[in-house]
PDB file of C-alpha atoms and ligand atoms in Angstrom:
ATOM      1  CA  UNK A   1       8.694  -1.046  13.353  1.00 71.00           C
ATOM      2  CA  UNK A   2       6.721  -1.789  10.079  1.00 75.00           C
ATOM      3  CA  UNK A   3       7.336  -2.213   6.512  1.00 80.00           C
ATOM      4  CA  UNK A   4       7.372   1.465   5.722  1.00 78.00           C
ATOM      5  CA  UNK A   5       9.837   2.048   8.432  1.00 81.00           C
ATOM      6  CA  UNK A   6      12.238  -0.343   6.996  1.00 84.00           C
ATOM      7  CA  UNK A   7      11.129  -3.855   9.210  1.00 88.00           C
ATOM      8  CA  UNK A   8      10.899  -6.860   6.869  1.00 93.00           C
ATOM      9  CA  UNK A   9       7.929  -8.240   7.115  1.00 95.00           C
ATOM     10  CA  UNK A  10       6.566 -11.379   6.351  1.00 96.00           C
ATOM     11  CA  UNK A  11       3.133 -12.195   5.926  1.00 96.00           C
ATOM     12  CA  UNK A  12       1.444 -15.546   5.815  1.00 97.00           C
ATOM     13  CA  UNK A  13      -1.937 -16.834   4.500  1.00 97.00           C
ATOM     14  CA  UNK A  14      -3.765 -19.325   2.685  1.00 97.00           C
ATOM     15  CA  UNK A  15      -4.651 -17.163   0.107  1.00 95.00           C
ATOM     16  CA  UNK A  16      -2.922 -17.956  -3.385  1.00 94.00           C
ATOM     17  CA  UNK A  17      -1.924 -13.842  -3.361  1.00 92.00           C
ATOM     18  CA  UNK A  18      -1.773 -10.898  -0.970  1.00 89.00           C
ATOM     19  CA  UNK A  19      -5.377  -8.657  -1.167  1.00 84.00           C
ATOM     20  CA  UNK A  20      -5.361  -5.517  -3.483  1.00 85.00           C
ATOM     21  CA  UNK A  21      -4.223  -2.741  -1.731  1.00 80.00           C
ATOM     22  CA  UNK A  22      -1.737  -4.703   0.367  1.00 82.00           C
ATOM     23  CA  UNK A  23       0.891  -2.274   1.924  1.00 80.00           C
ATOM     24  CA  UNK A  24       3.843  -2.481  -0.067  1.00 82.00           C
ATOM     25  CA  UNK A  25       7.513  -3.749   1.044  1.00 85.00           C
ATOM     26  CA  UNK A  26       5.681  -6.639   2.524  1.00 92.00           C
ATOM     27  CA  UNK A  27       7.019 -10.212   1.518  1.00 95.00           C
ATOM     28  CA  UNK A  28       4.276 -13.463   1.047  1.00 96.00           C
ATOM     29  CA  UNK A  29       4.318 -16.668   1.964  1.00 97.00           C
ATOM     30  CA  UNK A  30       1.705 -18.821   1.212  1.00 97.00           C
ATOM     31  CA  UNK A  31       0.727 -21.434   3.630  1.00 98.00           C
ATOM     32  CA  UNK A  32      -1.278 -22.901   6.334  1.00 98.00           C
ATOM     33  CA  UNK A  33      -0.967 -21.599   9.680  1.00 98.00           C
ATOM     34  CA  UNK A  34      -2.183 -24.325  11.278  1.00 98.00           C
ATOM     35  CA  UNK A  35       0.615 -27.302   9.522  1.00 98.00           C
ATOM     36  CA  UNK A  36       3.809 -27.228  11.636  1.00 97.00           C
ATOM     37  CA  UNK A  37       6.016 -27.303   8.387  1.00 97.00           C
ATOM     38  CA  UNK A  38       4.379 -23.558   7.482  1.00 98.00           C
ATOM     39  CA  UNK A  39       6.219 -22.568  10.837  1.00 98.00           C
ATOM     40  CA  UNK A  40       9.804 -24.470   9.413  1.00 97.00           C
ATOM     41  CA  UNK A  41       9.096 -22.325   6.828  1.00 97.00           C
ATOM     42  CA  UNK A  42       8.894 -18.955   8.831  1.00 98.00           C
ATOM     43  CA  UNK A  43      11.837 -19.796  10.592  1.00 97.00           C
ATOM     44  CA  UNK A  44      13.913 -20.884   7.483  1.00 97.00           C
ATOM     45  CA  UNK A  45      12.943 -17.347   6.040  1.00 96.00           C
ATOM     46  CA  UNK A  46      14.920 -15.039   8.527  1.00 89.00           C
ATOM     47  CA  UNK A  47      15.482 -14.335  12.228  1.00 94.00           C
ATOM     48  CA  UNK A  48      11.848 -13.024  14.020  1.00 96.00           C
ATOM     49  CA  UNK A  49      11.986 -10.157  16.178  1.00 96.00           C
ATOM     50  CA  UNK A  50       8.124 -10.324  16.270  1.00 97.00           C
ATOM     51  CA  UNK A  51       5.291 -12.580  15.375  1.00 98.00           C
ATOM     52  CA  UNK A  52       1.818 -11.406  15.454  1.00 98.00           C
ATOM     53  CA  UNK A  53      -0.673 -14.564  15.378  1.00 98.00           C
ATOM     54  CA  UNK A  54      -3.918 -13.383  13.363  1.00 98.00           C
ATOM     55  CA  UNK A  55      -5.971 -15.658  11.122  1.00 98.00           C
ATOM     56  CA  UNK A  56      -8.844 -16.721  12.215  1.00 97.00           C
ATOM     57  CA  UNK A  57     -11.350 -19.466  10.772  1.00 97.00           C
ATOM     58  CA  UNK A  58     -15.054 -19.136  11.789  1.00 96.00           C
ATOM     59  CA  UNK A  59     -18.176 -21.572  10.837  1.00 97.00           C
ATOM     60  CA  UNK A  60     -21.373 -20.370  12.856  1.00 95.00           C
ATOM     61  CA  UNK A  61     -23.592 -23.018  13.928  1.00 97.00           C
ATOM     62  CA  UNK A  62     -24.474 -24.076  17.390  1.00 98.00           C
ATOM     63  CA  UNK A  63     -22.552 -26.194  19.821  1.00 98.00           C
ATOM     64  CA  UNK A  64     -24.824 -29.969  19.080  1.00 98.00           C
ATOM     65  CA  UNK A  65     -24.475 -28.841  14.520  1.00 98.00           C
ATOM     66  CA  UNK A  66     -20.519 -28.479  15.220  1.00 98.00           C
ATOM     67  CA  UNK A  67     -19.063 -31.471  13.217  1.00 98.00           C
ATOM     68  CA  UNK A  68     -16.007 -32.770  15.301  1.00 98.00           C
ATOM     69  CA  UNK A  69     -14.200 -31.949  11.476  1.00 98.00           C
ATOM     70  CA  UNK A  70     -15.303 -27.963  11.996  1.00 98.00           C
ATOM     71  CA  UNK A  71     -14.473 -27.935  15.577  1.00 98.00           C
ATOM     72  CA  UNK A  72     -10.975 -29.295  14.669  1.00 98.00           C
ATOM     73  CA  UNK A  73     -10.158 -26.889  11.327  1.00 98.00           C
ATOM     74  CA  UNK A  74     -11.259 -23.652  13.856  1.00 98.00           C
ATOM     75  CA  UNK A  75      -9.513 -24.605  16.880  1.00 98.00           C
ATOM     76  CA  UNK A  76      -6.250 -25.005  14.398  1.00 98.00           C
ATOM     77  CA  UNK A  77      -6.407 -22.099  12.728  1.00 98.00           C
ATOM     78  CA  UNK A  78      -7.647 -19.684  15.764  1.00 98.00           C
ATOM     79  CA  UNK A  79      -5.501 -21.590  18.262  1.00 98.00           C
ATOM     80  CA  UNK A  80      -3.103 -24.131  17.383  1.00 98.00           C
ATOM     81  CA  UNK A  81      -1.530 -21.907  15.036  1.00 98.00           C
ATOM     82  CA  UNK A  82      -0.593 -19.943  17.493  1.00 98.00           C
ATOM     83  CA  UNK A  83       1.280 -22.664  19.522  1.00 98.00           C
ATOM     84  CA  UNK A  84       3.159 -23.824  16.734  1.00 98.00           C
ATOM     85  CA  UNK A  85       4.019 -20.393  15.887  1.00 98.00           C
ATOM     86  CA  UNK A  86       5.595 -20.111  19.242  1.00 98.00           C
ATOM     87  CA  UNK A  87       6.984 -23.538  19.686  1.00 98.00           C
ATOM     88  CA  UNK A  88       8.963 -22.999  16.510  1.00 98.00           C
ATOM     89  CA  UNK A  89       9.872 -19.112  16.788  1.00 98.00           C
ATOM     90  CA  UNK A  90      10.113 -18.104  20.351  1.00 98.00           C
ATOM     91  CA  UNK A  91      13.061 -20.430  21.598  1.00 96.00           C
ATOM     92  CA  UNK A  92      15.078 -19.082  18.617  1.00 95.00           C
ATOM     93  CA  UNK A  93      14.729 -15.203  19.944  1.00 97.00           C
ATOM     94  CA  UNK A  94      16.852 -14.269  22.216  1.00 96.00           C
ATOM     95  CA  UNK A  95      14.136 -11.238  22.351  1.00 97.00           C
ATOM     96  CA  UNK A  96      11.639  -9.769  20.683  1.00 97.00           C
ATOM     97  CA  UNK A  97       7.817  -9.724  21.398  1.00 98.00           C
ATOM     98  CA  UNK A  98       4.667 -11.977  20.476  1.00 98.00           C
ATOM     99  CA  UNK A  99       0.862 -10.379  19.829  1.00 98.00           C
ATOM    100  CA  UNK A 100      -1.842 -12.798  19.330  1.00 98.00           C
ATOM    101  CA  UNK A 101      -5.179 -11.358  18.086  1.00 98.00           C
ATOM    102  CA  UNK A 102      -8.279 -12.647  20.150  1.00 98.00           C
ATOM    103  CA  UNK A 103     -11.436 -11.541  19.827  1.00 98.00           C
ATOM    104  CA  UNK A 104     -14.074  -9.784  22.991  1.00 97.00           C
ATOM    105  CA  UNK A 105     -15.905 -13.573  21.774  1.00 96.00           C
ATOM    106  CA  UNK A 106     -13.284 -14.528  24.469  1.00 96.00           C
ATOM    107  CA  UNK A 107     -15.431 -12.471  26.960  1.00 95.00           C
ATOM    108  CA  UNK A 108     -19.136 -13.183  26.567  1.00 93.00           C
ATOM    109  CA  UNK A 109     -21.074 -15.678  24.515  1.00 93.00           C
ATOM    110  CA  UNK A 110     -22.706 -15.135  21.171  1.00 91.00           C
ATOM    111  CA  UNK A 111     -24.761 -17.682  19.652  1.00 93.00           C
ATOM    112  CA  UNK A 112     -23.089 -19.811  17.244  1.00 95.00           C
ATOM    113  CA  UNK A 113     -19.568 -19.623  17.621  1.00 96.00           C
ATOM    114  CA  UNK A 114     -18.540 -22.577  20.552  1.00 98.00           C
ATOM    115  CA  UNK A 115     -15.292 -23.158  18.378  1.00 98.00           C
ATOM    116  CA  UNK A 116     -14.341 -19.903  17.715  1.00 98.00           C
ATOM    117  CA  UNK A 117     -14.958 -18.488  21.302  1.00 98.00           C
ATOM    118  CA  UNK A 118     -13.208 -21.931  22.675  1.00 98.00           C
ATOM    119  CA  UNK A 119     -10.170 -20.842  20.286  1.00 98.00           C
ATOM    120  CA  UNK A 120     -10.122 -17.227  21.592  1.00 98.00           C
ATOM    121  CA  UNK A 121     -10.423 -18.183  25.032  1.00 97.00           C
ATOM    122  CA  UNK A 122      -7.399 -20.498  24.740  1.00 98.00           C
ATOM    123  CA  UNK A 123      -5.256 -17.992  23.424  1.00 98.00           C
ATOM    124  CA  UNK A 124      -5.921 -15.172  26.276  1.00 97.00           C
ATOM    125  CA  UNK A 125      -4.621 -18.478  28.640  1.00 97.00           C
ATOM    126  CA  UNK A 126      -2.021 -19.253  26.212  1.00 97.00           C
ATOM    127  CA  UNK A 127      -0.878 -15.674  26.141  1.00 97.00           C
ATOM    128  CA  UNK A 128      -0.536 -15.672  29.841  1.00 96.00           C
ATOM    129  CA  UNK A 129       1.492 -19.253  29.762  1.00 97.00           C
ATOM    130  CA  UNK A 130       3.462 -18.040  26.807  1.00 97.00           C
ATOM    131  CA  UNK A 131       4.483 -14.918  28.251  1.00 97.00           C
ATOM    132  CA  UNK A 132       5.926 -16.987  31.699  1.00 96.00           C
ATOM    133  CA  UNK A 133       7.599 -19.461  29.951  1.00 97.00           C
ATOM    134  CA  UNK A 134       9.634 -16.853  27.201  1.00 97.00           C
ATOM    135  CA  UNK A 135      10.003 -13.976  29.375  1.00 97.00           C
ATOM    136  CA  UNK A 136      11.924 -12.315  29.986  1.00 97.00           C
ATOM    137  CA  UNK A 137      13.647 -12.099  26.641  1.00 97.00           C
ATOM    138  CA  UNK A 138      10.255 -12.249  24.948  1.00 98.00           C
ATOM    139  CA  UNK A 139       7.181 -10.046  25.682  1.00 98.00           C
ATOM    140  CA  UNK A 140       3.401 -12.422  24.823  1.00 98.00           C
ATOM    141  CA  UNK A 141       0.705 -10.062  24.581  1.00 98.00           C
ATOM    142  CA  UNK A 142      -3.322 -10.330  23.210  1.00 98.00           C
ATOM    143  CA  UNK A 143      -5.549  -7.841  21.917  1.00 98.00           C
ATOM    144  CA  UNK A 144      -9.633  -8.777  21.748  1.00 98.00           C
ATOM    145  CA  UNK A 145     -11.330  -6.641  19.134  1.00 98.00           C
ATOM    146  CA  UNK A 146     -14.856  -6.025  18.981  1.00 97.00           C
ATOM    147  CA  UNK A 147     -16.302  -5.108  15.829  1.00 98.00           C
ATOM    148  CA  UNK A 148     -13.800  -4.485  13.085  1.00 98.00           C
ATOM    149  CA  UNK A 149     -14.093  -3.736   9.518  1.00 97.00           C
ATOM    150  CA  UNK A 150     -12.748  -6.151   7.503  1.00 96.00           C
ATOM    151  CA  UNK A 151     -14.210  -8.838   5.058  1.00 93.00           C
ATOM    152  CA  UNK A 152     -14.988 -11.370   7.387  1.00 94.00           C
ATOM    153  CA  UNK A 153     -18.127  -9.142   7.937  1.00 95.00           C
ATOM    154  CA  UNK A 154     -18.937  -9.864   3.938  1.00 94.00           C
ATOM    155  CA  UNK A 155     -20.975 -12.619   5.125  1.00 90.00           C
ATOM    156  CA  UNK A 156     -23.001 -10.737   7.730  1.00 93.00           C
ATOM    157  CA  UNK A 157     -26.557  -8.655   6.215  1.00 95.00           C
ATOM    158  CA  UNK A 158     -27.409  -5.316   6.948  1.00 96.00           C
ATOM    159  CA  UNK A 159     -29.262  -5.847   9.957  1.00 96.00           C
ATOM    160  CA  UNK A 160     -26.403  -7.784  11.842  1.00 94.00           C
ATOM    161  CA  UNK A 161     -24.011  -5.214  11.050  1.00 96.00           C
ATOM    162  CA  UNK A 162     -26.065  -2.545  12.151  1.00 97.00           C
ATOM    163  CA  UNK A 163     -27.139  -4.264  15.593  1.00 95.00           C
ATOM    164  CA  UNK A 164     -23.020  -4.771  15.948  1.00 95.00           C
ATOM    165  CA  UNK A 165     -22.977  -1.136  15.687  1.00 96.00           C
ATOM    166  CA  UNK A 166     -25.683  -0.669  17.903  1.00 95.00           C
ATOM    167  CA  UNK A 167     -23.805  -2.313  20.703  1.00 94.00           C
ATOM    168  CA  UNK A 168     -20.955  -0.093  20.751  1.00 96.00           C
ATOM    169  CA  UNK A 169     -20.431   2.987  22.781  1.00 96.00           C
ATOM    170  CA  UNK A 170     -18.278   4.790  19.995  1.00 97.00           C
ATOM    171  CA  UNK A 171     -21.251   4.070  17.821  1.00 97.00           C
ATOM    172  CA  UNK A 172     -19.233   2.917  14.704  1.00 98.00           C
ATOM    173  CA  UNK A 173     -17.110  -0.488  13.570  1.00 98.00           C
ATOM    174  CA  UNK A 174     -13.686   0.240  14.173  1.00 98.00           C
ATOM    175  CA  UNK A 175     -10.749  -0.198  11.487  1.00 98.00           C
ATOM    176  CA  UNK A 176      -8.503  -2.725  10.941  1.00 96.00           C
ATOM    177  CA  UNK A 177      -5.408   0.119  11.008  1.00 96.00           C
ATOM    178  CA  UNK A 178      -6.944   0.856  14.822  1.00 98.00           C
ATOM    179  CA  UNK A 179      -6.469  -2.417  15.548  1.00 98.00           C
ATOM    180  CA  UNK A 180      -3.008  -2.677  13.475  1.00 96.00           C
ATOM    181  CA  UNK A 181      -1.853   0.727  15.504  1.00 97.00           C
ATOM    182  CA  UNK A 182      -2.501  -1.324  19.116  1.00 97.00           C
ATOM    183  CA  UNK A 183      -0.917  -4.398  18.052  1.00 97.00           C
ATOM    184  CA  UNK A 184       2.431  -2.287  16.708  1.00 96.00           C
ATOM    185  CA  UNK A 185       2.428  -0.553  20.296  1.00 97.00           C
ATOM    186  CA  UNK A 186       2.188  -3.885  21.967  1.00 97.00           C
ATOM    187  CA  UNK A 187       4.884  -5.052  19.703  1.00 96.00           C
ATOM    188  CA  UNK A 188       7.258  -1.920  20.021  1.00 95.00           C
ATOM    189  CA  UNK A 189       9.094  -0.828  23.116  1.00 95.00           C
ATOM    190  CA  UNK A 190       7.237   1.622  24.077  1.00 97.00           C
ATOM    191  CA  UNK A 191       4.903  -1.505  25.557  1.00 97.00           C
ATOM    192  CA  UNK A 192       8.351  -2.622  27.472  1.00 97.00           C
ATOM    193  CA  UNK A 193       6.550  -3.165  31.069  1.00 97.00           C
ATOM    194  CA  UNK A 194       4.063  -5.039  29.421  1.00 97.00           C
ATOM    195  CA  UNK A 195       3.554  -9.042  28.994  1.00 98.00           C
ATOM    196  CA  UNK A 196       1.222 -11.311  29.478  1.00 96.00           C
ATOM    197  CA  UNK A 197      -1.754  -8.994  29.074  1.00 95.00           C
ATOM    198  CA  UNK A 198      -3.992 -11.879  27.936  1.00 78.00           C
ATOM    199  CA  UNK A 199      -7.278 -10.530  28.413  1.00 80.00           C
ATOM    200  CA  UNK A 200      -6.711  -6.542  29.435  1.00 81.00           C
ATOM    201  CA  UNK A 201      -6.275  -5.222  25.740  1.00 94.00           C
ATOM    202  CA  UNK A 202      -9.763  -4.757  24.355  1.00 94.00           C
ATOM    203  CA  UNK A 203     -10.200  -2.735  21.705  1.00 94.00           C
ATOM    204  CA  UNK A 204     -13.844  -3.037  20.568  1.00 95.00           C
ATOM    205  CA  UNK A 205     -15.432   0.982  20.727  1.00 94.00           C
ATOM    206  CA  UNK A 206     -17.388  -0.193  24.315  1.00 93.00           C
ATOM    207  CA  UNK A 207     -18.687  -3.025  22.690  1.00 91.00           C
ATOM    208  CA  UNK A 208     -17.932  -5.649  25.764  1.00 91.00           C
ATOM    209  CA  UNK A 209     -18.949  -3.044  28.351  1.00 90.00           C
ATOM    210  CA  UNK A 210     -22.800  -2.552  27.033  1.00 87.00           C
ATOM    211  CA  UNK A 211     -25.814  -4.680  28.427  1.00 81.00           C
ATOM    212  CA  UNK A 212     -29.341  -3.718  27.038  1.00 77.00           C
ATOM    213  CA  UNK A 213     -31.300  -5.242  29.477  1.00 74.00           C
ATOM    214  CA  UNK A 214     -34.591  -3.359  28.262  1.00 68.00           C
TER     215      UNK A 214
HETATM  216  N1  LIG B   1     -13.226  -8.394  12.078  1.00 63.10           N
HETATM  217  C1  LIG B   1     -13.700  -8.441  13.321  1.00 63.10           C
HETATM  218  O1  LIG B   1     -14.767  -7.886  13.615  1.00 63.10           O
HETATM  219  C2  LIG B   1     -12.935  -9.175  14.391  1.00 63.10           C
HETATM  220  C3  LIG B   1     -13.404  -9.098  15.702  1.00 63.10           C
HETATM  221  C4  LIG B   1     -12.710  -9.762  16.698  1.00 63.10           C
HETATM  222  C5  LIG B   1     -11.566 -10.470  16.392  1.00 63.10           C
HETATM  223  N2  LIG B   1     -11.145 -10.530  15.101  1.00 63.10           N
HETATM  224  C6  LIG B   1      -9.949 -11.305  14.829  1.00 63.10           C
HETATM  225  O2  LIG B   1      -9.039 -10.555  14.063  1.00 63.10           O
HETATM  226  C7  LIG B   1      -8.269 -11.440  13.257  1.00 63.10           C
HETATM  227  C8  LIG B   1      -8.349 -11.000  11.825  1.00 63.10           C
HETATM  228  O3  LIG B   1      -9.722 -11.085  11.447  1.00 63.10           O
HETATM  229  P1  LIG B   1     -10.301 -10.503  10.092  1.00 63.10           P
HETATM  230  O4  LIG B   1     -11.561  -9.812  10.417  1.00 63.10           O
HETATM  231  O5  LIG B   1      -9.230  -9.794   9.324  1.00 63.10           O
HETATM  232  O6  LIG B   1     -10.687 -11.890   9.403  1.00 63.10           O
HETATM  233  P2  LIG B   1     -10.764 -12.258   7.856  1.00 63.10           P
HETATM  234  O7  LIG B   1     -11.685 -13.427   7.777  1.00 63.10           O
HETATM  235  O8  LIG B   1     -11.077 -11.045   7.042  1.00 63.10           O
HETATM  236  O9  LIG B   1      -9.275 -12.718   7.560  1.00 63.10           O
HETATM  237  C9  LIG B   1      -8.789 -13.914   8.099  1.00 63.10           C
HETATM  238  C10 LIG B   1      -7.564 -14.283   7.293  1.00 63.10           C
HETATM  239  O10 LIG B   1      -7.077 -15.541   7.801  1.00 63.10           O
HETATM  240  C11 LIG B   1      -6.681 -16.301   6.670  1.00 63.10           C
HETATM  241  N3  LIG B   1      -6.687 -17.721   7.009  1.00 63.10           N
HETATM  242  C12 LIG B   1      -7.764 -18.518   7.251  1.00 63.10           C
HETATM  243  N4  LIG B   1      -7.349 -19.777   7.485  1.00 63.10           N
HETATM  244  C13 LIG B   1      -5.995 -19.781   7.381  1.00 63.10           C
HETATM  245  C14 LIG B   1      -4.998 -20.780   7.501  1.00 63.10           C
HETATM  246  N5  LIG B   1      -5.314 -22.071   7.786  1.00 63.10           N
HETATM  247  N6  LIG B   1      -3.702 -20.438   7.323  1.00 63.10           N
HETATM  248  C15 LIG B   1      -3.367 -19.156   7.018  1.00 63.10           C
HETATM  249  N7  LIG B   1      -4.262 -18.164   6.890  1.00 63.10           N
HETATM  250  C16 LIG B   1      -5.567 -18.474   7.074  1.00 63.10           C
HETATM  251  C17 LIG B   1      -7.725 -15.965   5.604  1.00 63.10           C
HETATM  252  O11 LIG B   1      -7.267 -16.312   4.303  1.00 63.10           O
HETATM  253  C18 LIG B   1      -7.863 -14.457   5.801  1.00 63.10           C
HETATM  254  O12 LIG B   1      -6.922 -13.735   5.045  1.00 63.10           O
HETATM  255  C19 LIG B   1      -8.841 -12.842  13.500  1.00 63.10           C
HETATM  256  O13 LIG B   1      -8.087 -13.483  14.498  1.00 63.10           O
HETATM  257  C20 LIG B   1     -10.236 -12.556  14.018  1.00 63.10           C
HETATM  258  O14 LIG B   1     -10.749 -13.602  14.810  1.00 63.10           O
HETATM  259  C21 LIG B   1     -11.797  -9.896  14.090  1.00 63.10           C
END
């Protein structure tokens, strides 16, 4: 259910205010994902039906330019957020369901990214060790986007963003409301068979699935 349908929702960033053109109905909490008191927090705030695990940090440079300090701040944010989010909320519902946003960087390897891939691997295995350990009262499910519209593609030129493009199928980056609609279904009970669907639910327009080998 979301915040137009009447769910109260509750979402959390660092950011010192929600972005312009946030959907309205939709209660903010600043705070770091990645400190274990943000969770307290959460929990103190209401009971959780569902928790959707999303932010991301990402600082390109190659493996041997990764300061021990970046590899630490994007491993917390893309992956240890997620485990405190579930070692504080899941044993308090008695159901409910758990999404955790990968990426298709959990798939193949892109140059630059070591931390952020390591981060989105971890969470298609967490997803799969969540789902075991909560189910079946909760449902832990992933979704890996490809490329999705959204500003973390400010700092990307032209060229990148067009050679993105290039590698899809569907020709096109996709939305973040395309990714938003997958994530509500895996959310919803109308996913009720599914759990533990840790690296299944890609949803990148054919991006994973083309090799130019020419
Ligand atoms: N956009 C894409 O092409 C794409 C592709 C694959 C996967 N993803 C994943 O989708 C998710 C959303 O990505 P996006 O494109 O909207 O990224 P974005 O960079 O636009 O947004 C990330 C958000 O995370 C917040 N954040 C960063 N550190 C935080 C912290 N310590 N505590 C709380 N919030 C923090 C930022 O303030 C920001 O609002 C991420 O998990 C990302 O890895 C995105």
């Amino acid at each position: 259910m979301r915040a137009a349908e009447g769910a109260r929702v509750l979402a959390v960033d660092v950011a010192p205010a929600p972005p312009e053109g946030a959907p309205g109905g939709v209660e903010y909490l600043r705070g770091d994902v990645s400190a274990e008191h943000t969770w307290e927090r959460v929990a103190a705030w209401g009971p959780i039906d569902v928790i959707v695990s999303n932010a991301a940090a990402v600082e390109v440079a190659p493996a041997h330019e990764t300061t021990l300090e970046s590899w630490n701040r994007q491993l917390g944010v893309g992956l240890t957020a997620a485990f405190l989010a579930a070692r504080t909320l899941l044993p308090r519902m008695e159901t409910g369901s758990m999404v955790l946003t990968s990426s298709v960087h959990a798939l193949v390897g892109l140059p630059g990214h070591p931390a952020y891939a390591a981060a989105k691997g971890g969470l298609t295995a967490l997803t799969r060790q969540l789902a075991v350990e909560y189910g079946p009262a909760v449902r832990v499910n992933c979704v890996l986007p490809g490329p999705i519209m959204t500003p973390a593609w400010d700092r990307v030129d032209d060229e990148g963003r067009a050679g993105s493009v290039r590698a899809t199928v569907l020709g096109r980056f996709g939305t973040p409301g395309e990714v938003a609609a997958v994530i509500a279904f895996l959310a919803s009970d109308e996913a009720a068979f599914m759990t533990g669907a840790g690296a299944g639910v890609v949803v990148d327009g054919g991006w994973s699935i083309v090799k130019d080998s020419a």
